[in-house]
Amino acid sequence: MSESLVEGLFRGAYVSFRLFYSDNAHDLVAIVFAPDLLAIGQRGLAIRCLTTGRVAGSITPYDTPSARAVAQYMPPGYCVVHAKLREFCDFTTDADRVMRPPVDLTFEVIDRFGAPIAPGLEAHWYAACTLAVPSAENIVRVAGGIGNNAFLMGGATSHARVQRLIETYVGRDAATLGAVLDWGVGCGRIARHFLERGQTNVHGADIDAVNIAWLNQTMGWSQATRVDFDPPMPYADASIDVAYSYSVFTHLAYDDQLKWLAELRRVLKPGGYAFMTVCGESGVYISKFRELKANPGFVREYLDRGFYDFAAQNVGVDAGREGYYRLIAHTRRFIRDVWSGYLDVHRILPCFMEQQDMVVLQRPLDAPA
């Protein structure tokens, strides 16, 4: 198995923003993996706040806490850009330790010339936080033990990117659409930011009864619905303008995927869009690098199959059908060959949401449900 086959899995750039607390200060950290862009060197990388115009931070040594926190899974060649959050703006912290910026903030990683390393992979941090913040237990069910602030910042970042996708492909703001579906809503990581803006056209669906109950009872969102492990969902044919999901197809077995692709086709309006993430080749390289090096034969098996089921994930969301919730990887070829039997595949955007690729899909205008 050649080294180039493993390295050839990765495309694009991976940029992930994290919040850390160390030395009595809040830190903003950007994890960057962009071997093609950074082939000459990484000197001069910094973080720029597009809202305030301030630039701060630099490459941090690998032995710092923030670098060590990600070293366990990142491949060689990554770098960590580390800045103090107070260098960008002042902020307050409430009784629940939720940090509040004075205005909505947008961050990007730039090189020594001031050019962005990965346009489109900016991080967002919203000032508005009037809705209830989930408990740690609710957050763990969808995102692991990341804490309140990382949950809110990650959700804001995903919301901004979904909003941009809608504007780019549909040509309208999400607020002007008839119905938007957050498929796999969890505890509202992305949807809450639509609701914060007063949108009433957003619906949430999930198999996790615990988080749906939390959304209904604590957040007062009646349009969040618990759906069964199998279709159909309680939505009429051709009733949804846009559906989006973050890390749902990454947890569905082969046969279940096909059922849900058919269901998404049914509920989407003709011409309606679906924005769905998958763990593709780049994500496998980022998240499984050490396993790839230890077992290089896996790469050929994964590429030949195009669809790889690692194992069941025991996080509790599939109570009643344990083993339903799995860890899945796809290839671009599989998406093009199989998913196109249900919806038109327009684009696959590498590492659009963390290590997951975004697949841009559309129900053809003349497609039957």
Coordinates of C-alpha atoms in Angstrom, one line a residue:
M1 CA 0.0 0.0 0.0
S2 CA 1.7 3.2 -1.1
E3 CA 2.0 6.3 1.1
S4 CA 0.5 8.4 -1.7
L5 CA -2.8 6.5 -1.6
V6 CA -3.3 7.4 2.1
E7 CA -2.2 11.0 1.6
G8 CA -4.3 11.2 -1.6
L9 CA -7.5 10.9 0.5
F10 CA -7.3 14.6 1.6
R11 CA -8.6 17.5 -0.4
G12 CA -9.1 21.2 0.3
A13 CA -8.4 22.7 3.7
Y14 CA -9.5 21.8 7.2
V15 CA -10.0 24.8 9.6
S16 CA -11.6 24.3 13.0
F17 CA -12.0 27.0 15.6
R18 CA -12.1 26.1 19.3
L19 CA -12.5 27.9 22.6
F20 CA -10.2 27.0 25.5
Y21 CA -9.7 28.4 29.0
S22 CA -6.2 28.5 30.3
D23 CA -4.0 30.8 32.5
N24 CA -7.1 32.6 33.7
A25 CA -7.9 33.8 30.2
H26 CA -10.2 32.6 27.3
D27 CA -8.3 31.5 24.2
L28 CA -9.5 31.3 20.6
V29 CA -7.7 28.5 18.7
A30 CA -7.8 27.7 15.1
I31 CA -6.6 24.2 14.0
V32 CA -5.4 24.3 10.4
F33 CA -4.6 21.5 8.1
A34 CA -3.9 22.6 4.5
P35 CA -0.8 20.8 3.2
D36 CA -1.1 22.3 -0.3
L37 CA -1.6 25.8 0.8
L38 CA 1.0 25.7 3.5
A39 CA 3.7 23.8 1.7
I40 CA 6.2 26.6 1.9
G41 CA 5.7 27.2 5.6
Q42 CA 3.4 28.3 8.3
R43 CA 5.1 31.4 9.6
G44 CA 2.8 34.4 9.8
L45 CA -0.5 32.7 10.3
A46 CA -2.9 34.6 12.5
I47 CA -6.6 35.1 13.3
R48 CA -8.5 38.1 12.0
C49 CA -11.9 39.2 13.4
L50 CA -13.8 40.5 10.4
T51 CA -16.2 42.4 12.7
T52 CA -13.6 44.4 14.6
G53 CA -10.8 44.3 12.1
R54 CA -8.3 43.2 14.8
V55 CA -5.6 40.6 14.1
A56 CA -4.0 38.5 16.8
G57 CA -2.4 35.1 17.4
S58 CA 0.4 33.1 16.0
I59 CA 1.5 29.5 15.5
T60 CA 1.7 27.8 18.9
P61 CA 4.3 25.1 19.8
Y62 CA 3.1 21.6 19.8
D63 CA 3.7 21.2 23.5
T64 CA 1.1 23.8 24.6
P65 CA -2.2 22.6 26.1
S66 CA -4.3 23.7 23.1
A67 CA -2.0 21.9 20.7
R68 CA -1.8 18.7 22.8
A69 CA -5.6 18.6 23.0
V70 CA -5.8 17.9 19.2
A71 CA -2.5 16.1 18.6
Q72 CA -4.1 12.8 19.4
Y73 CA -6.1 12.7 16.2
M74 CA -4.6 15.2 13.7
P75 CA -2.2 14.0 11.0
P76 CA 1.3 15.4 10.7
G77 CA 1.5 18.8 9.2
Y78 CA -1.3 20.5 11.1
C79 CA -0.8 23.7 13.0
V80 CA -2.5 25.5 15.8
V81 CA -3.0 29.3 15.7
H82 CA -3.5 30.6 19.2
A83 CA -4.9 34.0 20.3
K84 CA -6.3 35.5 23.5
L85 CA -10.0 36.3 23.0
R86 CA -9.7 39.6 24.7
E87 CA -7.4 40.7 21.9
F88 CA -10.4 40.8 19.5
C89 CA -13.2 42.3 21.8
D90 CA -14.5 42.6 25.3
F91 CA -17.1 40.1 26.4
T92 CA -19.1 39.2 29.5
T93 CA -19.8 35.9 31.1
D94 CA -23.1 35.0 32.7
A95 CA -24.0 32.8 35.7
D96 CA -24.0 29.7 33.5
R97 CA -20.5 30.6 32.2
V98 CA -21.9 31.4 28.8
M99 CA -19.7 34.1 27.2
R100 CA -21.5 37.0 25.5
P101 CA -19.7 39.1 22.8
P102 CA -21.1 42.6 22.4
V103 CA -21.9 42.0 18.7
D104 CA -21.9 39.1 16.2
L105 CA -18.3 38.2 15.4
T106 CA -16.7 36.5 12.5
F107 CA -13.2 35.0 12.5
E108 CA -10.9 33.8 9.8
V109 CA -7.3 32.5 9.5
I110 CA -5.0 34.6 7.4
D111 CA -1.4 34.3 6.2
R112 CA 1.4 36.8 6.6
F113 CA 0.1 38.8 3.7
G114 CA -3.4 39.2 5.2
A115 CA -5.0 36.7 2.7
P116 CA -7.5 34.2 4.1
I117 CA -6.2 30.6 4.2
A118 CA -9.7 29.0 3.6
P119 CA -12.4 31.4 2.3
G120 CA -15.8 30.1 3.4
L121 CA -14.5 28.4 6.5
E122 CA -14.9 31.3 8.8
A123 CA -16.1 30.9 12.4
H124 CA -19.1 32.8 13.8
W125 CA -20.0 33.8 17.3
Y126 CA -23.4 35.4 17.9
A127 CA -24.3 37.9 20.5
A128 CA -27.9 36.8 20.8
C129 CA -28.5 34.1 23.4
T130 CA -32.0 34.5 24.7
L131 CA -33.0 30.8 24.4
A132 CA -32.2 28.2 27.0
V133 CA -28.8 26.5 26.7
P134 CA -28.9 22.7 26.8
S135 CA -27.5 20.8 29.8
A136 CA -24.2 19.0 29.4
E137 CA -26.1 15.7 29.1
N138 CA -28.1 17.0 26.2
I139 CA -25.1 18.4 24.4
V140 CA -23.1 15.1 24.9
R141 CA -25.8 13.3 23.0
V142 CA -25.1 15.2 19.9
A143 CA -21.6 16.7 20.1
G144 CA -19.7 15.1 22.9
G145 CA -18.4 16.9 26.0
I146 CA -17.7 20.2 24.3
G147 CA -19.3 22.6 26.8
N148 CA -21.7 25.5 26.4
N149 CA -19.5 28.0 24.6
A150 CA -18.1 25.6 22.1
F151 CA -21.7 24.3 21.5
L152 CA -23.0 27.9 20.8
M153 CA -20.0 29.0 18.7
G154 CA -20.1 25.7 16.7
G155 CA -23.8 26.0 16.1
A156 CA -23.5 29.7 15.1
T157 CA -20.8 28.7 12.6
S158 CA -22.9 25.9 11.1
H159 CA -25.9 28.2 11.0
A160 CA -24.0 30.9 9.1
R161 CA -22.8 28.3 6.6
V162 CA -26.2 26.8 6.0
Q163 CA -27.7 30.2 5.6
R164 CA -25.0 31.0 3.0
L165 CA -25.8 27.7 1.2
I166 CA -29.4 28.6 1.0
E167 CA -28.7 32.1 -0.3
T168 CA -26.2 30.7 -2.9
Y169 CA -28.3 27.8 -4.3
V170 CA -31.9 28.8 -3.6
G171 CA -31.2 32.5 -4.1
R172 CA -33.3 33.6 -1.1
D173 CA -32.9 34.2 2.6
A174 CA -34.1 31.2 4.7
A175 CA -36.6 33.5 6.4
T176 CA -38.5 33.9 3.2
L177 CA -39.0 30.2 2.5
G178 CA -42.1 28.2 3.2
A179 CA -40.6 25.4 5.3
V180 CA -37.0 24.6 6.4
L181 CA -36.3 21.2 8.0
D182 CA -33.4 20.6 10.4
W183 CA -33.2 16.8 10.0
G184 CA -31.4 15.4 13.0
V185 CA -32.0 18.5 15.0
G186 CA -30.6 17.1 18.3
C187 CA -30.9 19.8 21.0
G188 CA -31.1 22.6 18.4
R189 CA -27.4 23.3 17.9
I190 CA -28.1 24.9 14.5
A191 CA -31.8 25.5 14.5
R192 CA -31.7 27.7 17.7
H193 CA -30.0 30.4 15.7
F194 CA -32.8 30.5 13.2
L195 CA -35.3 30.7 16.1
E196 CA -33.3 33.5 17.8
R197 CA -34.0 35.5 14.7
G198 CA -37.7 35.0 15.0
Q199 CA -38.1 32.5 12.2
T200 CA -41.3 30.4 12.5
N201 CA -40.8 28.4 9.3
V202 CA -38.1 26.0 10.8
H203 CA -39.1 22.5 11.7
G204 CA -36.9 20.0 13.6
A205 CA -36.9 16.2 13.4
D206 CA -34.9 13.6 15.3
I207 CA -35.0 10.0 16.6
D208 CA -33.7 11.2 20.0
A209 CA -36.8 11.4 22.3
V210 CA -34.8 13.0 25.1
N211 CA -33.6 16.0 23.1
I212 CA -36.9 16.5 21.4
A213 CA -38.6 16.6 24.8
W214 CA -36.1 19.2 25.9
L215 CA -36.8 21.3 22.8
N216 CA -40.5 21.1 23.3
Q217 CA -40.6 21.7 27.0
T218 CA -37.6 23.9 27.9
M219 CA -37.2 25.8 24.7
G220 CA -40.9 25.9 23.9
W221 CA -40.4 24.8 20.3
S222 CA -43.5 22.9 19.3
Q223 CA -42.3 22.3 15.7
A224 CA -39.6 19.9 17.0
T225 CA -40.8 16.4 16.4
R226 CA -39.6 13.0 17.4
V227 CA -39.6 10.7 14.3
D228 CA -39.3 6.9 14.1
F229 CA -36.2 5.0 13.1
D230 CA -37.9 4.3 9.7
P231 CA -39.8 6.7 7.4
P232 CA -42.2 8.3 6.9
M233 CA -41.9 11.6 8.7
P234 CA -45.1 13.5 9.6
Y235 CA -44.7 16.0 6.7
A236 CA -46.8 16.1 3.5
D237 CA -45.4 15.2 0.1
A238 CA -43.5 18.1 -1.5
S239 CA -43.9 20.3 1.6
I240 CA -40.3 21.3 2.4
D241 CA -38.3 24.0 0.6
V242 CA -34.9 23.2 2.2
A243 CA -33.7 20.4 4.4
Y244 CA -30.3 20.3 6.1
S245 CA -28.4 18.0 8.4
Y246 CA -25.2 17.9 10.2
S247 CA -23.8 14.4 10.9
V248 CA -26.9 12.3 10.3
F249 CA -25.8 10.2 7.2
T250 CA -22.6 9.7 9.2
H251 CA -24.6 7.4 11.5
L252 CA -27.0 5.5 9.2
A253 CA -26.4 2.0 8.0
Y254 CA -26.5 1.3 4.2
D255 CA -30.2 0.2 3.9
D256 CA -31.3 2.9 6.3
Q257 CA -29.6 5.6 4.2
L258 CA -31.5 4.5 1.1
K259 CA -34.8 4.7 3.0
W260 CA -34.1 8.2 4.2
L261 CA -32.8 9.4 0.8
A262 CA -36.2 8.4 -0.6
E263 CA -38.0 10.1 2.3
L264 CA -36.1 13.3 1.7
R265 CA -37.0 13.2 -1.9
R266 CA -40.7 12.7 -0.9
V267 CA -40.9 15.7 1.4
L268 CA -38.9 18.1 -0.6
K269 CA -40.7 20.3 -3.1
P270 CA -39.7 19.8 -6.7
G271 CA -36.6 21.9 -7.1
G272 CA -36.1 21.9 -3.3
Y273 CA -32.6 21.6 -1.9
A274 CA -31.0 19.3 0.7
F275 CA -27.7 20.1 2.3
M276 CA -26.3 17.0 4.0
T277 CA -22.9 16.3 5.6
V278 CA -21.0 13.1 5.3
C279 CA -17.6 11.8 6.4
G280 CA -15.8 11.5 3.1
E281 CA -12.2 10.8 2.1
S282 CA -10.9 14.0 3.7
G283 CA -12.7 13.3 7.0
V284 CA -11.4 9.8 7.1
Y285 CA -7.9 11.1 6.7
I286 CA -8.3 13.7 9.4
S287 CA -10.2 11.5 12.0
K288 CA -8.6 8.1 11.3
F289 CA -5.1 9.0 10.3
R290 CA -3.3 6.8 12.9
E291 CA -5.5 3.9 12.1
L292 CA -4.8 4.3 8.4
K293 CA -1.1 4.1 9.1
A294 CA -1.4 1.1 11.3
N295 CA -3.7 -0.7 8.8
P296 CA -3.1 0.7 5.3
G297 CA -5.1 -2.2 3.8
F298 CA -8.2 -0.4 5.1
V299 CA -7.8 2.4 2.6
R300 CA -8.2 0.1 -0.4
E301 CA -11.1 -1.6 1.2
Y302 CA -12.8 1.7 2.0
L303 CA -12.2 3.1 -1.5
D304 CA -13.4 -0.1 -3.2
R305 CA -16.6 -0.3 -1.2
G306 CA -17.2 3.5 -1.2
F307 CA -19.3 3.0 2.0
Y308 CA -17.7 1.9 5.2
D309 CA -19.5 1.0 8.5
F310 CA -17.1 1.2 11.3
A311 CA -19.3 0.2 14.3
A312 CA -22.3 1.0 16.4
Q313 CA -22.0 4.1 18.6
N314 CA -23.4 3.9 22.0
V315 CA -24.5 7.4 22.9
G316 CA -28.2 6.7 23.8
V317 CA -30.0 8.4 20.9
D318 CA -31.2 5.1 19.5
A319 CA -32.8 3.8 22.6
G320 CA -35.4 1.2 21.6
R321 CA -33.3 0.1 18.6
E322 CA -29.8 -0.1 20.0
G323 CA -27.2 -0.5 17.3
Y324 CA -29.1 1.7 14.8
Y325 CA -26.8 4.7 15.4
R326 CA -23.5 3.8 13.7
L327 CA -20.2 5.4 12.4
I328 CA -20.2 5.6 8.7
A329 CA -17.8 6.9 6.0
H330 CA -18.6 7.6 2.3
T331 CA -16.5 8.3 -0.8
R332 CA -17.3 10.9 -3.4
R333 CA -17.8 8.2 -6.0
F334 CA -20.4 6.5 -3.8
I335 CA -22.3 9.7 -3.3
R336 CA -22.3 10.4 -7.1
D337 CA -23.2 6.8 -8.0
V338 CA -25.8 5.9 -5.4
W339 CA -27.3 9.1 -4.0
S340 CA -27.9 10.5 -7.5
G341 CA -30.5 7.7 -7.8
Y342 CA -32.6 9.8 -5.4
L343 CA -31.6 13.4 -5.7
D344 CA -29.4 15.4 -8.1
V345 CA -25.9 15.8 -6.6
H346 CA -24.6 19.3 -7.5
R347 CA -21.5 19.7 -5.3
I348 CA -19.4 18.0 -2.6
L349 CA -17.6 20.6 -0.5
P350 CA -14.7 19.1 1.4
C351 CA -14.4 19.7 5.2
F352 CA -17.3 22.2 5.0
M353 CA -18.3 21.5 8.6
E354 CA -15.3 20.4 10.6
Q355 CA -14.1 17.2 9.1
Q356 CA -17.4 16.5 7.3
D357 CA -18.0 17.2 3.6
M358 CA -21.2 19.0 2.6
V359 CA -23.3 17.4 -0.2
V360 CA -25.5 19.8 -2.1
L361 CA -28.6 17.9 -3.4
Q362 CA -31.7 18.9 -5.2
R363 CA -35.0 17.2 -6.0
P364 CA -35.4 17.4 -9.8
L365 CA -38.4 19.5 -10.9
D366 CA -39.9 16.5 -12.7
A367 CA -39.0 13.8 -10.2
P368 CA -41.9 11.7 -8.8
A369 CA -42.1 11.3 -5.0

